[in-house]
Coordinates of C-alpha atoms and ligand atoms in Angstrom, one line a residue:
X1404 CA 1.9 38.4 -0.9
X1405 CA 4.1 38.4 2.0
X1406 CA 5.1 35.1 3.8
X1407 CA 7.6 34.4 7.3
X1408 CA 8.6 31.6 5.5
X1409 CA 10.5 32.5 2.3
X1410 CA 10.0 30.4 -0.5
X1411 CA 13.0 28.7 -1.7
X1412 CA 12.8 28.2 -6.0
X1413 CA 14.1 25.6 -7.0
X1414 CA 13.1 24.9 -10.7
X1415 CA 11.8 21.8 -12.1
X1416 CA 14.1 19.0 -13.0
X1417 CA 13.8 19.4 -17.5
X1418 CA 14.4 16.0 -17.6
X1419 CA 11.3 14.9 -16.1
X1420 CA 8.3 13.7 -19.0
X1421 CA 4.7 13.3 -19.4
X1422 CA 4.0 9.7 -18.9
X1423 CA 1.4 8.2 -21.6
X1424 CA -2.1 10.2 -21.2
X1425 CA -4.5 7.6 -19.3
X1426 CA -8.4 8.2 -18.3
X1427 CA -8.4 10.2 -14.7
X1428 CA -10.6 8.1 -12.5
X1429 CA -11.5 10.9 -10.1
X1430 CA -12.0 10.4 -6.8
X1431 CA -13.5 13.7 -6.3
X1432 CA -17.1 15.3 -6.9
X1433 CA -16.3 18.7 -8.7
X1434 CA -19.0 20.6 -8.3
X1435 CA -17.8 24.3 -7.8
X1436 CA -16.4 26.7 -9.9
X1437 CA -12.5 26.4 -10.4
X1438 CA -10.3 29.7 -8.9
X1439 CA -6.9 30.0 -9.4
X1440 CA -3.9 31.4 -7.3
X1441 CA -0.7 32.1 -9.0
X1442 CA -1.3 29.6 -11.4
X1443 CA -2.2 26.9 -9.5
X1444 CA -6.0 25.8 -9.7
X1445 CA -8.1 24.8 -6.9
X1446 CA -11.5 24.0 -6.3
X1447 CA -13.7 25.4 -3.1
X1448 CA -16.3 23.4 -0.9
X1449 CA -16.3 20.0 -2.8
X1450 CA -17.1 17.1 -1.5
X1451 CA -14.4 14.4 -1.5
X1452 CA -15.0 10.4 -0.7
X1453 CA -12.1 7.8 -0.8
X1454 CA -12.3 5.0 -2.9
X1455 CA -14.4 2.6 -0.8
X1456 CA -17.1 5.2 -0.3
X1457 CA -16.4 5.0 3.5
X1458 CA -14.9 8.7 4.0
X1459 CA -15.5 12.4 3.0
X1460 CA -14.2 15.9 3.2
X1461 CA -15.0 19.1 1.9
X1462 CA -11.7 20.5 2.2
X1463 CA -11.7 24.7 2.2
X1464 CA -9.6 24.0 -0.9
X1465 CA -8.7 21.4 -3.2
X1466 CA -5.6 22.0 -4.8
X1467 CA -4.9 20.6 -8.9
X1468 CA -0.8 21.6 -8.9
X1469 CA 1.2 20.4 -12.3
X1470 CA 4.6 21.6 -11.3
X1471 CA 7.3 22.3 -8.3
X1472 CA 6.7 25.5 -8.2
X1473 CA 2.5 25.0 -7.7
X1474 CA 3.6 23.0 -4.9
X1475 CA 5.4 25.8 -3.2
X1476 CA 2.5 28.4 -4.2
X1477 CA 0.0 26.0 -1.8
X1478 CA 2.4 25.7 0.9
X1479 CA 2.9 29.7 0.8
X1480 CA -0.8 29.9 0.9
X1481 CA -1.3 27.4 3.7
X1482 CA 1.6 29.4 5.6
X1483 CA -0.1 33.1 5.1
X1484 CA -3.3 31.2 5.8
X1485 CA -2.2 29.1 9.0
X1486 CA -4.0 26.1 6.9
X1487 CA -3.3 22.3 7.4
X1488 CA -1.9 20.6 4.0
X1489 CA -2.6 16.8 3.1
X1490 CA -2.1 15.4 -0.2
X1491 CA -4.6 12.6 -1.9
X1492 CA -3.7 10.2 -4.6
X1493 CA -6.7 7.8 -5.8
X1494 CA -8.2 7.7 -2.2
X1495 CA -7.8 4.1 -1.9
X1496 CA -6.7 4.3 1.6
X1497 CA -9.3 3.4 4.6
X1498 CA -7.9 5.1 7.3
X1499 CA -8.4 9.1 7.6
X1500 CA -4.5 9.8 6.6
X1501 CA -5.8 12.0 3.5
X1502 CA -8.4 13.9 5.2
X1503 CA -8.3 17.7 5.7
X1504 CA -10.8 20.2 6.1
X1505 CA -8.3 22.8 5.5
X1506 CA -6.2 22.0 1.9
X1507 CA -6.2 18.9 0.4
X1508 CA -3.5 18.6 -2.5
X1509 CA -4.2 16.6 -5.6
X1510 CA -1.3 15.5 -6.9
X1511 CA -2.8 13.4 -9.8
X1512 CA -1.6 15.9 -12.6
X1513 CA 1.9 15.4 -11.2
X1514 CA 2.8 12.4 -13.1
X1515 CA 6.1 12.5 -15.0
X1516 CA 8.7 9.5 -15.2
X1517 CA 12.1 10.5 -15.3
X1518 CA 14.6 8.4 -18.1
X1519 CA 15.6 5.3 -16.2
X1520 CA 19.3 5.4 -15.0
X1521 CA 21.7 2.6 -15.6
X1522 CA 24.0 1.7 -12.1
X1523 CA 27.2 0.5 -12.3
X1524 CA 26.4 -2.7 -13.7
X1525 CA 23.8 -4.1 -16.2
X1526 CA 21.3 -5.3 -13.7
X1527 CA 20.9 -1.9 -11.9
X1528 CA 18.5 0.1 -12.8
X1529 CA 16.7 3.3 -11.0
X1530 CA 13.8 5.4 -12.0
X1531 CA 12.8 9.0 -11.0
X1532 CA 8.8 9.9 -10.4
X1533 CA 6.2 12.2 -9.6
X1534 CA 3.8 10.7 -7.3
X1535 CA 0.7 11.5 -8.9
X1536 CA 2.3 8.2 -11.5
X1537 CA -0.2 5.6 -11.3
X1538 CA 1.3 1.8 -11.0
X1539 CA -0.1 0.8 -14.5
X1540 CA 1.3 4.1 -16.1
X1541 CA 4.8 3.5 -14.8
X1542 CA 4.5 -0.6 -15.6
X1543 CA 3.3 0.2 -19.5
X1544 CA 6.6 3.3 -19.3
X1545 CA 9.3 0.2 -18.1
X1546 CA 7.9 -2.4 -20.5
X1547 CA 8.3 -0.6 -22.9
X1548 CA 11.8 0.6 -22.0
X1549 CA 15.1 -0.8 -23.9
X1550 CA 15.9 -3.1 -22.0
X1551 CA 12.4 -3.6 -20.2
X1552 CA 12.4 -2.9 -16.6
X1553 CA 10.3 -3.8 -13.7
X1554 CA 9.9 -3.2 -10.3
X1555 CA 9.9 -6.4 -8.8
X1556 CA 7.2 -6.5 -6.4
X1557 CA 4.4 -4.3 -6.0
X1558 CA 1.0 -3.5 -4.7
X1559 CA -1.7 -5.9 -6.4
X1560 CA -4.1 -3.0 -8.3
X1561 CA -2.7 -1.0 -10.6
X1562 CA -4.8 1.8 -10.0
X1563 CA -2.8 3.2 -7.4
X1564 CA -0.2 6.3 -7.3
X1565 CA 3.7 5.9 -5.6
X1566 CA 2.4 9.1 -3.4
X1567 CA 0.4 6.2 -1.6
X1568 CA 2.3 3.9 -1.8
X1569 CA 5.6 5.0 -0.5
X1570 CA 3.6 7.6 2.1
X1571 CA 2.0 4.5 3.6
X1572 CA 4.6 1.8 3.0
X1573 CA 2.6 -0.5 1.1
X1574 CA 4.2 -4.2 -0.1
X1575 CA 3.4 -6.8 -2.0
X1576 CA 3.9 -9.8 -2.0
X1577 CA 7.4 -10.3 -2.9
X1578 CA 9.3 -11.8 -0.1
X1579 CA 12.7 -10.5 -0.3
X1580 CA 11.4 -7.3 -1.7
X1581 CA 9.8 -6.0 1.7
X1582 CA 8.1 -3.1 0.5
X1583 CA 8.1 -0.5 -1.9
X1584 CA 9.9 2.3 0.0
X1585 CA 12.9 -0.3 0.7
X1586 CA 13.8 -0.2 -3.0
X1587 CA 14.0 4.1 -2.7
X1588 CA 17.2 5.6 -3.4
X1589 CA 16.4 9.1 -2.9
X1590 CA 13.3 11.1 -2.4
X1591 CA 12.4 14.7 -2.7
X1592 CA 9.6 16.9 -0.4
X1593 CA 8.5 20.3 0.1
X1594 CA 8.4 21.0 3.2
X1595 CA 6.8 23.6 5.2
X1596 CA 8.9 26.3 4.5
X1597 CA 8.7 25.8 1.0
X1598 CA 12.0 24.3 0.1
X1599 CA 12.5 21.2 -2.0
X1600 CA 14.6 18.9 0.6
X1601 CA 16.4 16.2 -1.1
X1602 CA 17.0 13.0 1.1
X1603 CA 19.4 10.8 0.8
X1604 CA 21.3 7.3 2.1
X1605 CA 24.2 9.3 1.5
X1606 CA 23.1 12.6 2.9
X1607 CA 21.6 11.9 6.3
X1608 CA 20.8 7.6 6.4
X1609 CA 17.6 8.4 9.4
X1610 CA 16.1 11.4 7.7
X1611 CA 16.4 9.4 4.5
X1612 CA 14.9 6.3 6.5
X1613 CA 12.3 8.2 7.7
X1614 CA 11.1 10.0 4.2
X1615 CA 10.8 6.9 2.7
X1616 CA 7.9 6.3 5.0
X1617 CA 7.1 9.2 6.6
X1618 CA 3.4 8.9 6.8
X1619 CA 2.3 12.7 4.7
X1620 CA 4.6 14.1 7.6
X1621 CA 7.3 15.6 5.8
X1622 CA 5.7 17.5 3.6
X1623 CA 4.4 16.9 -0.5
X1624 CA 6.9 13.9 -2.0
X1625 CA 7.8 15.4 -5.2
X1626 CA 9.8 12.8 -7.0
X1627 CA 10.9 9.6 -5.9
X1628 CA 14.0 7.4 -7.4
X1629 CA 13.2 3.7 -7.3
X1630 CA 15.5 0.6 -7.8
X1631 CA 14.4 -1.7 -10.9
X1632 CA 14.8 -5.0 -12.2
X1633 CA 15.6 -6.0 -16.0
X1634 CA 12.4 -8.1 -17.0
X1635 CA 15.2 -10.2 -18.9
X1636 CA 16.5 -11.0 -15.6
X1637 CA 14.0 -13.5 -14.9
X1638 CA 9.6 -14.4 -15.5
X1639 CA 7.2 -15.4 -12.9
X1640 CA 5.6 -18.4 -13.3
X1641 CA 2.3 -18.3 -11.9
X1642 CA 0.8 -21.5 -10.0
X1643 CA -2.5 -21.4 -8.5
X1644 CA -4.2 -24.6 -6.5
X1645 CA -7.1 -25.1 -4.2
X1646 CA -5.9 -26.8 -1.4
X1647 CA -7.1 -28.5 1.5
X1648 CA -6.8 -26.4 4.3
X1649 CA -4.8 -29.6 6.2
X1650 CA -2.3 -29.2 3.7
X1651 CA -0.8 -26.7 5.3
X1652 CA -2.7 -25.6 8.3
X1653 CA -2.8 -29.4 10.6
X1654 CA -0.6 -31.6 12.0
X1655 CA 2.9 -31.0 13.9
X1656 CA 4.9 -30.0 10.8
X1657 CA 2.5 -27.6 9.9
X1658 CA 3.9 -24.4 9.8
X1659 CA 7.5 -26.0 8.8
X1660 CA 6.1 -27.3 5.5
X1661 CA 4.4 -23.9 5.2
X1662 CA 7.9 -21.9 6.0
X1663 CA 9.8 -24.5 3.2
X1664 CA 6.6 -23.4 0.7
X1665 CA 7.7 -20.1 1.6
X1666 CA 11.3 -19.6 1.2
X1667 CA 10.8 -21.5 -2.1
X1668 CA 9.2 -18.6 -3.9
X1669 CA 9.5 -15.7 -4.8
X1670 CA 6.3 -14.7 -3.5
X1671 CA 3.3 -16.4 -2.3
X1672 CA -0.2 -15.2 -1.3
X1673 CA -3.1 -16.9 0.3
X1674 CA -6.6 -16.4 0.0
X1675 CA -9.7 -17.7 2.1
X1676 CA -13.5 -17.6 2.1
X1677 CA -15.5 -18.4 4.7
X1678 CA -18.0 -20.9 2.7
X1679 CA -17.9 -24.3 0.7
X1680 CA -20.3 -23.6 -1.1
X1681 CA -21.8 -20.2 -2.3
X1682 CA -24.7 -19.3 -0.3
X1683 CA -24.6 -22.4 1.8
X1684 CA -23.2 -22.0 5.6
X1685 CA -20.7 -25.1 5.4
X1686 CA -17.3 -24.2 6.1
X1687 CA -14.4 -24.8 3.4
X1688 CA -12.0 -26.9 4.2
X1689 CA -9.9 -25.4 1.3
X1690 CA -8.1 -22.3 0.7
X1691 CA -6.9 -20.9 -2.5
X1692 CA -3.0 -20.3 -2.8
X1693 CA -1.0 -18.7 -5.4
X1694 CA 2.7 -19.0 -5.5
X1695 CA 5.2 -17.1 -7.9
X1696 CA 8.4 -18.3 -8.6
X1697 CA 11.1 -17.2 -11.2
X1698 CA 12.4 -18.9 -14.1
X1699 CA 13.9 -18.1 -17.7
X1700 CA 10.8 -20.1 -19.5
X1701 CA 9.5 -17.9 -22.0
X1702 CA 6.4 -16.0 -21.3
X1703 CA 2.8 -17.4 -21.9
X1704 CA 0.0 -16.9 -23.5
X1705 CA -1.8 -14.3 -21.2
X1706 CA -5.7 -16.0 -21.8
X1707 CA -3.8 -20.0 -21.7
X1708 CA -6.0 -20.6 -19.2
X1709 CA -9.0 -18.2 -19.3
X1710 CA -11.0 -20.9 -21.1
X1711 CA -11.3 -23.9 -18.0
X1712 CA -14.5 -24.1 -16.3
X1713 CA -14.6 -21.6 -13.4
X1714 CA -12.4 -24.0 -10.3
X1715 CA -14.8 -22.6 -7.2
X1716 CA -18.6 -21.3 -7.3
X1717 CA -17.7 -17.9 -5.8
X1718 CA -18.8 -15.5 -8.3
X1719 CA -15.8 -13.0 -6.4
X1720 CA -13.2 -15.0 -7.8
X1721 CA -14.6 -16.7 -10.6
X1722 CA -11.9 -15.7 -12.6
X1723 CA -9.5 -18.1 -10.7
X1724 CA -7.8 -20.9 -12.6
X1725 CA -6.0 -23.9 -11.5
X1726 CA -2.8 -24.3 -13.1
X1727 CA 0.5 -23.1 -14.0
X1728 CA 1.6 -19.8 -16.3
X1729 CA 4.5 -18.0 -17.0
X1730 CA 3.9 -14.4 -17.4
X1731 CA 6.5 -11.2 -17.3
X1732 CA 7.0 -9.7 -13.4
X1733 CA 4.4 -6.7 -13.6
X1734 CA 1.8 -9.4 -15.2
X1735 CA 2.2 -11.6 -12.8
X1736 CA 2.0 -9.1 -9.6
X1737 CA -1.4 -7.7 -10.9
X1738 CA -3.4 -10.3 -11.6
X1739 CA -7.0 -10.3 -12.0
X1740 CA -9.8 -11.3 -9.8
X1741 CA -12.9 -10.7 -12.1
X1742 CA -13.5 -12.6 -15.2
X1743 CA -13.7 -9.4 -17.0
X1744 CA -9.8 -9.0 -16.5
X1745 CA -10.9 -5.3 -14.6
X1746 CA -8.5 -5.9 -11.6
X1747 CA -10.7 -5.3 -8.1
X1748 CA -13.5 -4.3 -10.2
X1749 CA -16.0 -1.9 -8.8
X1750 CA -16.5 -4.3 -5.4
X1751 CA -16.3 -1.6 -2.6
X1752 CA -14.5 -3.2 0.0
X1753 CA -13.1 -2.4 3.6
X1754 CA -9.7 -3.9 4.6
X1755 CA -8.1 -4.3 8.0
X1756 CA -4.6 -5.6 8.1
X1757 CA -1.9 -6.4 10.5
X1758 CA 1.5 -8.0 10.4
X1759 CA 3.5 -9.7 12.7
X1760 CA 7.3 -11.5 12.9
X1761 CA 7.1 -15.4 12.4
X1762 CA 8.1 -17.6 14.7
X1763 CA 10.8 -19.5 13.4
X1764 CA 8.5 -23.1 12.9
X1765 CA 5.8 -20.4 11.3
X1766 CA 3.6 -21.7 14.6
X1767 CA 2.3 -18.8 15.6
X1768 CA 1.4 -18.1 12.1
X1769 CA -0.4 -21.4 11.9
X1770 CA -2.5 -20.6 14.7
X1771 CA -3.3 -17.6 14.3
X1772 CA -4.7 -18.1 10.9
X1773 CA -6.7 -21.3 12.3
X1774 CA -7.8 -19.2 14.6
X1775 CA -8.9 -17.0 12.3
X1776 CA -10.5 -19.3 9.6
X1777 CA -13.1 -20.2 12.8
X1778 CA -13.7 -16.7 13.9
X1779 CA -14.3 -15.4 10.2
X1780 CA -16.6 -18.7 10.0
X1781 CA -18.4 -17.6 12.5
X1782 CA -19.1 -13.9 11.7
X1783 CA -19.9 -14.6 8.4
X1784 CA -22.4 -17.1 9.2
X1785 CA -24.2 -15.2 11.8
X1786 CA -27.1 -12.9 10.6
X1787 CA -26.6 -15.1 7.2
X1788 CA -26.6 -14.1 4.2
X1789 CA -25.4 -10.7 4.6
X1790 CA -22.6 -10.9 6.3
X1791 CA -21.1 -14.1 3.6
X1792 CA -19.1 -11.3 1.7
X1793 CA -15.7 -11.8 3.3
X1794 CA -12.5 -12.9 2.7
X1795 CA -8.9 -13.5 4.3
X1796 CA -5.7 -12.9 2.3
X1797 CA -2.0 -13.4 3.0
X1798 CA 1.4 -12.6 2.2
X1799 CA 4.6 -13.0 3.4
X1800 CA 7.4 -10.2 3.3
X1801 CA 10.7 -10.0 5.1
X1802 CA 11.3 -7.0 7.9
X1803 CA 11.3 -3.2 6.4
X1804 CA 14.6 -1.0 6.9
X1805 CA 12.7 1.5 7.5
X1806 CA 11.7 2.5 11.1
X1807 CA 7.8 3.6 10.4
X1808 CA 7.3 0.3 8.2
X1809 CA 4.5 -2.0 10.7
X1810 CA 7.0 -4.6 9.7
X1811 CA 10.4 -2.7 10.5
X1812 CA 12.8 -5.1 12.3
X1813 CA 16.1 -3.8 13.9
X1814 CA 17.3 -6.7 15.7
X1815 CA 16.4 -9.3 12.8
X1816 CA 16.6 -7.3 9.4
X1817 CA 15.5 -10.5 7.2
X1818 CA 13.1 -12.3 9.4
X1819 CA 9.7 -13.0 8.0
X1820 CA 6.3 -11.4 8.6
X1821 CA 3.0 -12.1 7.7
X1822 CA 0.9 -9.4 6.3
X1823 CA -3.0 -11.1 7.5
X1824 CA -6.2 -9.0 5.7
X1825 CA -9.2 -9.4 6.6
X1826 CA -11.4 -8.0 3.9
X1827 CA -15.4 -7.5 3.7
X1828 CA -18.1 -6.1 1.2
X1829 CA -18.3 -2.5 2.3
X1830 CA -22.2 -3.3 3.2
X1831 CA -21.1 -5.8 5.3
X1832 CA -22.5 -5.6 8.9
X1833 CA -20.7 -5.0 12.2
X1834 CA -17.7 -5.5 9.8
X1835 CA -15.6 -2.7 11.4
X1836 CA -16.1 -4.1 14.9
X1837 CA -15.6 -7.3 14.3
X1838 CA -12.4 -6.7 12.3
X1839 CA -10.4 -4.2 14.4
X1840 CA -11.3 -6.8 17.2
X1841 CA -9.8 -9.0 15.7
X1842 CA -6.6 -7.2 15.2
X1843 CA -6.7 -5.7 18.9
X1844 CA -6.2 -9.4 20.0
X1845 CA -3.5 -9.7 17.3
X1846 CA -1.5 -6.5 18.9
X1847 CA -2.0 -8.4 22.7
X1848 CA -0.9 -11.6 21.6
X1849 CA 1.7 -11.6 18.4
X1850 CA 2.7 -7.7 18.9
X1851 CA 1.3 -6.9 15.7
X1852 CA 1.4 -3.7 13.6
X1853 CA -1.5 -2.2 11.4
X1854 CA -0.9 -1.2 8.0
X1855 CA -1.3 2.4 8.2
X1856 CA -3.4 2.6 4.9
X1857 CA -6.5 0.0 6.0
X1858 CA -8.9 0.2 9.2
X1859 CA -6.9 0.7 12.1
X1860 CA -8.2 3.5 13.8
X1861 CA -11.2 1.9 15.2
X1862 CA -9.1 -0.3 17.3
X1863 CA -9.9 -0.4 21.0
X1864 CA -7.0 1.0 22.1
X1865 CA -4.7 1.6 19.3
X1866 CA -3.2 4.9 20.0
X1867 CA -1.4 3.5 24.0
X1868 CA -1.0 0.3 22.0
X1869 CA 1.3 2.0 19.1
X1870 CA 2.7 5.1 20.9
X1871 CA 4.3 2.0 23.3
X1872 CA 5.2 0.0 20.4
X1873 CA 6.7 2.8 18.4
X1874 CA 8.0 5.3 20.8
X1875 CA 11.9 5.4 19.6
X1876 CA 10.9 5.2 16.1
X1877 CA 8.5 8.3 16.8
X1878 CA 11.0 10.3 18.5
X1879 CA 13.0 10.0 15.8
X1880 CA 10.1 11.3 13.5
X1881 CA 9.5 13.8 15.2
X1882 CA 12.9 14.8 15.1
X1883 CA 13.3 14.9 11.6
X1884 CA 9.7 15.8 11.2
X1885 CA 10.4 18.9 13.6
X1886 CA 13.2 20.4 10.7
X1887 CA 10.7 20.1 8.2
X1888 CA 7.4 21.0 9.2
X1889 CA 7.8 23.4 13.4
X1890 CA 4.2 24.3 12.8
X1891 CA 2.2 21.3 12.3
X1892 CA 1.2 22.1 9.1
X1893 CA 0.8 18.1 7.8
X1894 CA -0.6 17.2 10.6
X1895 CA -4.2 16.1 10.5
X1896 CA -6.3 14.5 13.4
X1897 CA -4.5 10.5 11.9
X1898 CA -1.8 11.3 13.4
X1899 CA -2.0 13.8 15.8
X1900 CA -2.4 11.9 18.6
X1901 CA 0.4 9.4 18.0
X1902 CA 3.0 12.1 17.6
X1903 CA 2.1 14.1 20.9
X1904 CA 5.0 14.7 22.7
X1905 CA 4.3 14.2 26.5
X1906 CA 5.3 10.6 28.2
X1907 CA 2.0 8.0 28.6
Ligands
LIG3241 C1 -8.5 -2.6 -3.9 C2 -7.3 -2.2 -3.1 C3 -6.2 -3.0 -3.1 C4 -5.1 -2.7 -2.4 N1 -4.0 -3.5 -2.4 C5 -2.9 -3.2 -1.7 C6 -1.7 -4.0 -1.7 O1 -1.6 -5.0 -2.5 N2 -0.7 -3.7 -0.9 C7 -0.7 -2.6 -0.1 O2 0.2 -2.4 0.7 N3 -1.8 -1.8 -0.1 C8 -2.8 -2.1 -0.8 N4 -3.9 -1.2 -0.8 C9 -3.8 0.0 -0.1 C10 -3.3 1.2 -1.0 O3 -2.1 0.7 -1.6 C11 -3.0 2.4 -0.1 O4 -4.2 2.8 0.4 C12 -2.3 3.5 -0.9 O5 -1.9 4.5 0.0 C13 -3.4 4.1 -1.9 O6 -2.7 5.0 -2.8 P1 -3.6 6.2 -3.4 O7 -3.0 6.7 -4.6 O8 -5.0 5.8 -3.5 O9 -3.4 7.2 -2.1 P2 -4.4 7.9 -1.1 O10 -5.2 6.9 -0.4 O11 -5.2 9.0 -1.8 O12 -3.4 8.6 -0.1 C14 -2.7 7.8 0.8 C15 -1.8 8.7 1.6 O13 -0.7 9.1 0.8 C16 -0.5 10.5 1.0 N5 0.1 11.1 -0.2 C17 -0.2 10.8 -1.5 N6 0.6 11.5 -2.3 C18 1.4 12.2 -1.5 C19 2.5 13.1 -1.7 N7 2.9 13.5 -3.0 N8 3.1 13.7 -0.7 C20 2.7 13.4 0.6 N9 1.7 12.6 0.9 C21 1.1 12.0 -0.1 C22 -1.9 11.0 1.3 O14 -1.9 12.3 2.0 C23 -2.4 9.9 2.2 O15 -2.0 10.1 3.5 C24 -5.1 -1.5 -1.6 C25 -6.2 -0.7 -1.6 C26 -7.3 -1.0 -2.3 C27 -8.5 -0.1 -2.3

């Protein structure tokens, strides 16, 4: 096989291990014979959904690489081929970012950790991955590390792999932790020609910024080295309340008491539904919050408080318990919403999300969510009952250092953003329209950023909206993304339009 673009081989780091086996959950509907290419298997004319049943593709090929060198076998073949490339993890994205009709690259058999790495003192720690790891895989890994590590905030399933994670910038709820891809140290992609390009702080600080989100436009992330936490260094304890919503949400101090809430924790999160009462159209007056914050108390019985009565009728989050628990960092992070302790359970959701810098009295914050709480009421009570399956959810995170994070700040580097979903049963209707209006009149009025892994696409007029809002931050993309990848090849019709270079 002959290729323009010599392959570079750079052999497999030794040092990299299996992580514990764990049940696949596919995402994918094999249904055709498997073929094989140098060693690499792939699968021709399957149909692929994402995770919410809301997308498909049957991709000419859908690639199954276990090693470095199966990654460069697909990009040779996409090169001889003149084939797109995009990579899928578990498909729990919403927006069309995975999608290809060309290749699509599972990179679920991918999935060795790296021995942790001791820094130059006790409390730093790093870790090198695959990205097919799932969250749970690499949590069960740490814990049972000596000394037991954690990452110290993270996305709320555990069901998810770092390739999305870091790809799409994801966060959780940690405050000071921003998001995942701020605790990277070094990252590793094949790009188009092949070669294994290792980016670094050290190396080149904006190439490095931009890989650790780079959106799938890089090329395939290979490893990634993460900055840990020793679980000795401090628990979570875990308080959760039903409060009324003029707690926190009425009166002039309002967003100042919120703000003091805030800063107090190490992470909080707030959830809302529209109802009272389930299956009855009065509107709640109370919202549920959940607040983290650290302490040396030793850890808690894990069930202390499975056995209360049920604290609201909402059979969604009927698993909710008022009341205080310790628990260690990665127990605390992914806590469970069904009773049956399954995580998001099989509820097929959509998400739309948006974030946007606070105000320094949290005001606009305040209103926005008031605002919100009414328009929410409102939907979900129209064309009742079917529309009753929504929710609103919070968190609060500082700026991201890196430039294609939707909360990247380069004048105030530790302000505070919200992160604001608003999330629906998938069978939901007009959810879509009614949602990514909402967030178009987020983008006019607090200059807010989707998260690029929800439902963003559908929003009137997101593409003038971002390409103004980003436009230095994608030059510089498309800068570094014109080193790595000339021809386009991980560019799929997501992104296509944002990058185009030509002035609006
Ligand atoms: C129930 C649920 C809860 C969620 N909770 C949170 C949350 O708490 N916080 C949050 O921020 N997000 C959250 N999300 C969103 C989720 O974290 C993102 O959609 C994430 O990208 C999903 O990871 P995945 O493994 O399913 O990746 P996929 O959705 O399969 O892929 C996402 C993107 O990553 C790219 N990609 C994956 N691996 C690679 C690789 N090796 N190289 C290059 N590109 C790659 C894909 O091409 C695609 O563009 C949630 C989603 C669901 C469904």
């Amino acid at each position: 096989m002959t290729t323009d673009n010599p392959i570079v081989n750079t052999p497999t780091p030794t040092s990299l291990k299996p992580a514990a086996a764990v049940e696949e959950e596919p995402t994918v509907m094999l249904g055709s014979p498997m073929a094989i290419v140098d060693g690499v298997s792939f699968s021709s004319g399957d149909n692929w959904t994402n995770w919410a049943n809301s997308l498909s593709a049957t991709p000419e090929r859908l690639f199954y690489p276990n090693t470095l060198e199966d990654l460069q076998v697909i990009i040779r073949e996409a090169t001889e081929n003149k084939k797109k490339v995009r990579c899928v993890g578990n498909g729990h994205s919403w927006s069309g970012t995975a999608i290809t009709q060309d290749y699509m690259v599972s990179i679920n058999n991918m999935n060795r950790i790296e021995k942790p790495v001791k820094g130059k003192d006790d409390e730093e720690w790093t870790v090198t991955i695959e990205m097919g790891v799932e969250v749970k895989e690499l949590d069960e890994y740490l814990r049972k590390h000596d000394p037991p590590l954690a990452l110290a905030s993270n996305v709320m399933p555990t069901d998810i792999r770092y390739g999305g994670i870091l790809t799409m910038g994801c966060h959780g709820a940690g405050l000071d932790s921003k998001t995942v891809s701020d605790t990277l140290t070094e990252i590793t992609i094949v790009n188009a020609y092949g070669e294994l390009h290792i980016y670094s702080e050290a190396d080149d600080a904006e190439a490095f910024n931009i890989a650790c989100i780079n959106l799938g436009l890089l090329g395939i992330i290979y490893t990634a080295t993460l900055k840990l936490v020793p679980m000795s260094q401090y628990r979570l304890r875990a308080i959760d309340s039903y409060e009324p919503l003029a707690n926190y949400f009425e009166g002039p101090g309002a967003g100042l008491k919120l703000k003091e809430m805030v800063l107090k924790n190490d992470s909080t999160e707030i959830l809302y539904w529209p109802h009272d009462k389930f299956l009855q159209t009065e509107r709640n007056p109370h919202f549920w919050l959940k607040q983290w914050r650290r302490t040396l108390d030793p850890v808690e019985d894990l069930d202390k408080l499975k056995n209360q009565p049920p604290a609201v009728d909402h059979p969604a989050f009927a698993a909710f318990k008022v009341g205080e628990i310790v628990k260690e960092i990665p127990d605390a992070v992914h806590f469970d919403v069904t009773e049956d302790g399954e995580g998001t359970g099989e509820a097929k959701l959509f998400d739309a999300s948006a974030g946007f810098k606070l105000a320094p009295d949290f005001s606009n914050f305040v209103e926005c969510f008031n605002d919100l709480v009414e328009k929410n009421h409102a939907f979900s009570t129209s064309e009742f009952p079917s529309r009753i399956a929504t929710c609103l959810e919070v968190r609060f995170i500082r700026a991201s250092s890196k430039m294609m994070s939707f909360v990247h700040d380069a004048e105030e580097p530790e302000a505070i953003y919200c992160m604001i979903n608003i999330l629906g049963g998938r069978e939901t209707p007009g959810f879509v329209e009614y949602s990514q209006g909402v967030l178009s009149g987020w983008i006019d009025k607090y200059n807010a950023k989707p998260h690029w892994a929800k439902l963003w696409e559908q929003i009137p007029g997101v593409i003038p909206a971002l390409r103004r809002e980003y436009k230095d931050r994608l030059a510089v993309l498309n800068r570094v993304r014109k080193t790595q990848d000339p021809f386009d090849m991980f560019v799929n019709d997501t992104w296509r339009l944002l990058l185009e270079e030509r002035e609006d």
